[in-house]
Amino acid sequence: MSLTIERDGPVTTFIRDRREARNAMDPESADALTQAFLDFDADPGQSVAVLYGAGGAFCAGFDLKSRRRPARQAGPARRSGVSRKARAPCRAGRWGRRGCNCPSR
């Protein structure tokens, strides 16, 4: 797990440790951190929370690699349900559906 919890009296320290990703947040880490803070909030003996990032980085943001889509299966290429025949350039040179209402029409 990428989250370590240390308690010292009324102080709880949450240490994020995903050094390989500069502590970037992925869905699993976000769920773990959310649950840890809910547990902290429910404990009347805890009054101070410290969030710390190990390895020299607090948090690099959201880990975009965790949201990669699986490779598409082979098949005909379609964009938003518009077939190639229905797409044509307007006078402004923009590609879109037929009946474009751009100012150049």
PDB file of C-alpha atoms in Angstrom:
ATOM      1  CA  MET A   1       0.000   0.000   0.000  1.00  0.00           C
ATOM      2  CA  SER A   2       1.192   3.511  -0.680  1.00  0.00           C
ATOM      3  CA  LEU A   3      -0.094   4.965   2.596  1.00  0.00           C
ATOM      4  CA  THR A   4       1.465   4.549   6.042  1.00  0.00           C
ATOM      5  CA  ILE A   5      -0.352   5.751   9.144  1.00  0.00           C
ATOM      6  CA  GLU A   6       1.515   6.632  12.348  1.00  0.00           C
ATOM      7  CA  ARG A   7      -0.171   7.689  15.588  1.00  0.00           C
ATOM      8  CA  ASP A   8       1.519   9.535  18.437  1.00  0.00           C
ATOM      9  CA  GLY A   9      -0.997  10.600  21.064  1.00  0.00           C
ATOM     10  CA  PRO A  10      -3.561  12.914  19.452  1.00  0.00           C
ATOM     11  CA  VAL A  11      -1.424  13.328  16.311  1.00  0.00           C
ATOM     12  CA  THR A  12      -1.928  11.101  13.258  1.00  0.00           C
ATOM     13  CA  THR A  13       0.593  11.268  10.424  1.00  0.00           C
ATOM     14  CA  PHE A  14      -0.356  10.006   6.966  1.00  0.00           C
ATOM     15  CA  ILE A  15       2.683   9.282   4.795  1.00  0.00           C
ATOM     16  CA  ARG A  16       2.157   8.869   1.041  1.00  0.00           C
ATOM     17  CA  ASP A  17       4.855   6.671  -0.438  1.00  0.00           C
ATOM     18  CA  ARG A  18       4.705   6.194  -4.219  1.00  0.00           C
ATOM     19  CA  ARG A  19       8.206   7.430  -4.925  1.00  0.00           C
ATOM     20  CA  GLU A  20       8.269   5.876  -8.399  1.00  0.00           C
ATOM     21  CA  ALA A  21       5.441   8.242  -9.391  1.00  0.00           C
ATOM     22  CA  ARG A  22       6.507  11.221  -7.210  1.00  0.00           C
ATOM     23  CA  ASN A  23       3.532  10.419  -4.958  1.00  0.00           C
ATOM     24  CA  ALA A  24       1.034  11.014  -7.753  1.00  0.00           C
ATOM     25  CA  MET A  25      -2.512  10.077  -6.784  1.00  0.00           C
ATOM     26  CA  ASP A  26      -4.165   7.071  -8.423  1.00  0.00           C
ATOM     27  CA  PRO A  27      -7.699   5.800  -7.690  1.00  0.00           C
ATOM     28  CA  GLU A  28      -6.509   3.173  -5.197  1.00  0.00           C
ATOM     29  CA  SER A  29      -4.396   5.702  -3.285  1.00  0.00           C
ATOM     30  CA  ALA A  30      -7.268   8.183  -3.245  1.00  0.00           C
ATOM     31  CA  ASP A  31      -9.609   5.551  -1.812  1.00  0.00           C
ATOM     32  CA  ALA A  32      -7.066   4.581   0.867  1.00  0.00           C
ATOM     33  CA  LEU A  33      -6.463   8.212   1.830  1.00  0.00           C
ATOM     34  CA  THR A  34     -10.190   8.954   1.954  1.00  0.00           C
ATOM     35  CA  GLN A  35     -10.825   5.982   4.228  1.00  0.00           C
ATOM     36  CA  ALA A  36      -7.879   6.932   6.461  1.00  0.00           C
ATOM     37  CA  PHE A  37      -9.240  10.474   6.928  1.00  0.00           C
ATOM     38  CA  LEU A  38     -12.745   9.142   7.617  1.00  0.00           C
ATOM     39  CA  ASP A  39     -11.274   6.858  10.291  1.00  0.00           C
ATOM     40  CA  PHE A  40      -9.308   9.803  11.720  1.00  0.00           C
ATOM     41  CA  ASP A  41     -12.445  11.941  11.830  1.00  0.00           C
ATOM     42  CA  ALA A  42     -14.411   9.208  13.614  1.00  0.00           C
ATOM     43  CA  ASP A  43     -11.754   8.798  16.358  1.00  0.00           C
ATOM     44  CA  PRO A  44     -12.397  11.306  19.197  1.00  0.00           C
ATOM     45  CA  GLY A  45      -8.856  10.746  20.551  1.00  0.00           C
ATOM     46  CA  GLN A  46      -7.256  12.170  17.412  1.00  0.00           C
ATOM     47  CA  SER A  47      -7.141  15.937  16.945  1.00  0.00           C
ATOM     48  CA  VAL A  48      -4.201  16.691  14.599  1.00  0.00           C
ATOM     49  CA  ALA A  49      -3.641  15.230  11.127  1.00  0.00           C
ATOM     50  CA  VAL A  50      -0.379  15.604   9.200  1.00  0.00           C
ATOM     51  CA  LEU A  51      -0.158  14.630   5.535  1.00  0.00           C
ATOM     52  CA  TYR A  52       3.376  13.996   4.334  1.00  0.00           C
ATOM     53  CA  GLY A  53       4.882  12.855   1.020  1.00  0.00           C
ATOM     54  CA  ALA A  54       7.912  10.564   1.226  1.00  0.00           C
ATOM     55  CA  GLY A  55      10.863  10.754  -1.120  1.00  0.00           C
ATOM     56  CA  GLY A  56      11.153  14.508  -1.577  1.00  0.00           C
ATOM     57  CA  ALA A  57       7.800  15.111  -3.313  1.00  0.00           C
ATOM     58  CA  PHE A  58       4.505  15.918  -1.644  1.00  0.00           C
ATOM     59  CA  CYS A  59       2.245  14.976  -4.571  1.00  0.00           C
ATOM     60  CA  ALA A  60       2.763  15.314  -8.315  1.00  0.00           C
ATOM     61  CA  GLY A  61      -1.002  15.474  -8.929  1.00  0.00           C
ATOM     62  CA  PHE A  62      -3.196  12.814 -10.498  1.00  0.00           C
ATOM     63  CA  ASP A  63      -1.431   9.836 -12.083  1.00  0.00           C
ATOM     64  CA  LEU A  64      -2.645   9.984 -15.685  1.00  0.00           C
ATOM     65  CA  LYS A  65      -1.119   6.576 -16.439  1.00  0.00           C
ATOM     66  CA  SER A  66      -3.705   5.016 -14.127  1.00  0.00           C
ATOM     67  CA  ARG A  67      -6.444   6.210 -16.502  1.00  0.00           C
ATOM     68  CA  ARG A  68      -5.100   4.662 -19.679  1.00  0.00           C
ATOM     69  CA  ARG A  69      -7.762   3.086 -21.816  1.00  0.00           C
ATOM     70  CA  PRO A  70      -7.317  -0.462 -23.026  1.00  0.00           C
ATOM     71  CA  ALA A  71      -6.200  -0.806 -26.644  1.00  0.00           C
ATOM     72  CA  ARG A  72      -9.049  -0.526 -29.107  1.00  0.00           C
ATOM     73  CA  GLN A  73     -10.169  -3.613 -30.913  1.00  0.00           C
ATOM     74  CA  ALA A  74      -9.735  -3.727 -34.672  1.00  0.00           C
ATOM     75  CA  GLY A  75     -12.753  -2.511 -36.571  1.00  0.00           C
ATOM     76  CA  PRO A  76     -14.021   0.320 -38.740  1.00  0.00           C
ATOM     77  CA  ALA A  77     -12.900   3.738 -37.570  1.00  0.00           C
ATOM     78  CA  ARG A  78     -15.800   5.991 -36.632  1.00  0.00           C
ATOM     79  CA  ARG A  79     -15.877   9.335 -34.895  1.00  0.00           C
ATOM     80  CA  SER A  80     -18.903  10.234 -32.840  1.00  0.00           C
ATOM     81  CA  GLY A  81     -21.218   8.247 -35.095  1.00  0.00           C
ATOM     82  CA  VAL A  82     -20.492  10.314 -38.210  1.00  0.00           C
ATOM     83  CA  SER A  83     -19.510   8.290 -41.265  1.00  0.00           C
ATOM     84  CA  ARG A  84     -16.895   9.565 -43.714  1.00  0.00           C
ATOM     85  CA  LYS A  85     -19.589  10.151 -46.347  1.00  0.00           C
ATOM     86  CA  ALA A  86     -21.493  12.474 -44.027  1.00  0.00           C
ATOM     87  CA  ARG A  87     -18.392  14.586 -43.390  1.00  0.00           C
ATOM     88  CA  ALA A  88     -17.414  17.263 -45.865  1.00  0.00           C
ATOM     89  CA  PRO A  89     -15.418  20.481 -45.636  1.00  0.00           C
ATOM     90  CA  CYS A  90     -17.364  23.705 -45.435  1.00  0.00           C
ATOM     91  CA  ARG A  91     -16.264  26.846 -47.286  1.00  0.00           C
ATOM     92  CA  ALA A  92     -14.057  27.828 -44.353  1.00  0.00           C
ATOM     93  CA  GLY A  93     -12.177  24.559 -44.757  1.00  0.00           C
ATOM     94  CA  ARG A  94     -13.481  23.110 -41.507  1.00  0.00           C
ATOM     95  CA  TRP A  95     -14.527  19.480 -41.381  1.00  0.00           C
ATOM     96  CA  GLY A  96     -17.866  18.742 -39.840  1.00  0.00           C
ATOM     97  CA  ARG A  97     -21.322  17.444 -40.489  1.00  0.00           C
ATOM     98  CA  ARG A  98     -23.118  18.509 -43.606  1.00  0.00           C
ATOM     99  CA  GLY A  99     -25.189  21.560 -43.029  1.00  0.00           C
ATOM    100  CA  CYS A 100     -22.459  23.345 -41.099  1.00  0.00           C
ATOM    101  CA  ASN A 101     -23.722  26.694 -39.865  1.00  0.00           C
ATOM    102  CA  CYS A 102     -20.381  28.469 -39.725  1.00  0.00           C
ATOM    103  CA  PRO A 103     -20.352  32.128 -40.882  1.00  0.00           C
ATOM    104  CA  SER A 104     -18.783  31.264 -44.250  1.00  0.00           C
ATOM    105  CA  ARG A 105     -21.843  29.330 -45.476  1.00  0.00           C
TER     106      ARG A 105
END
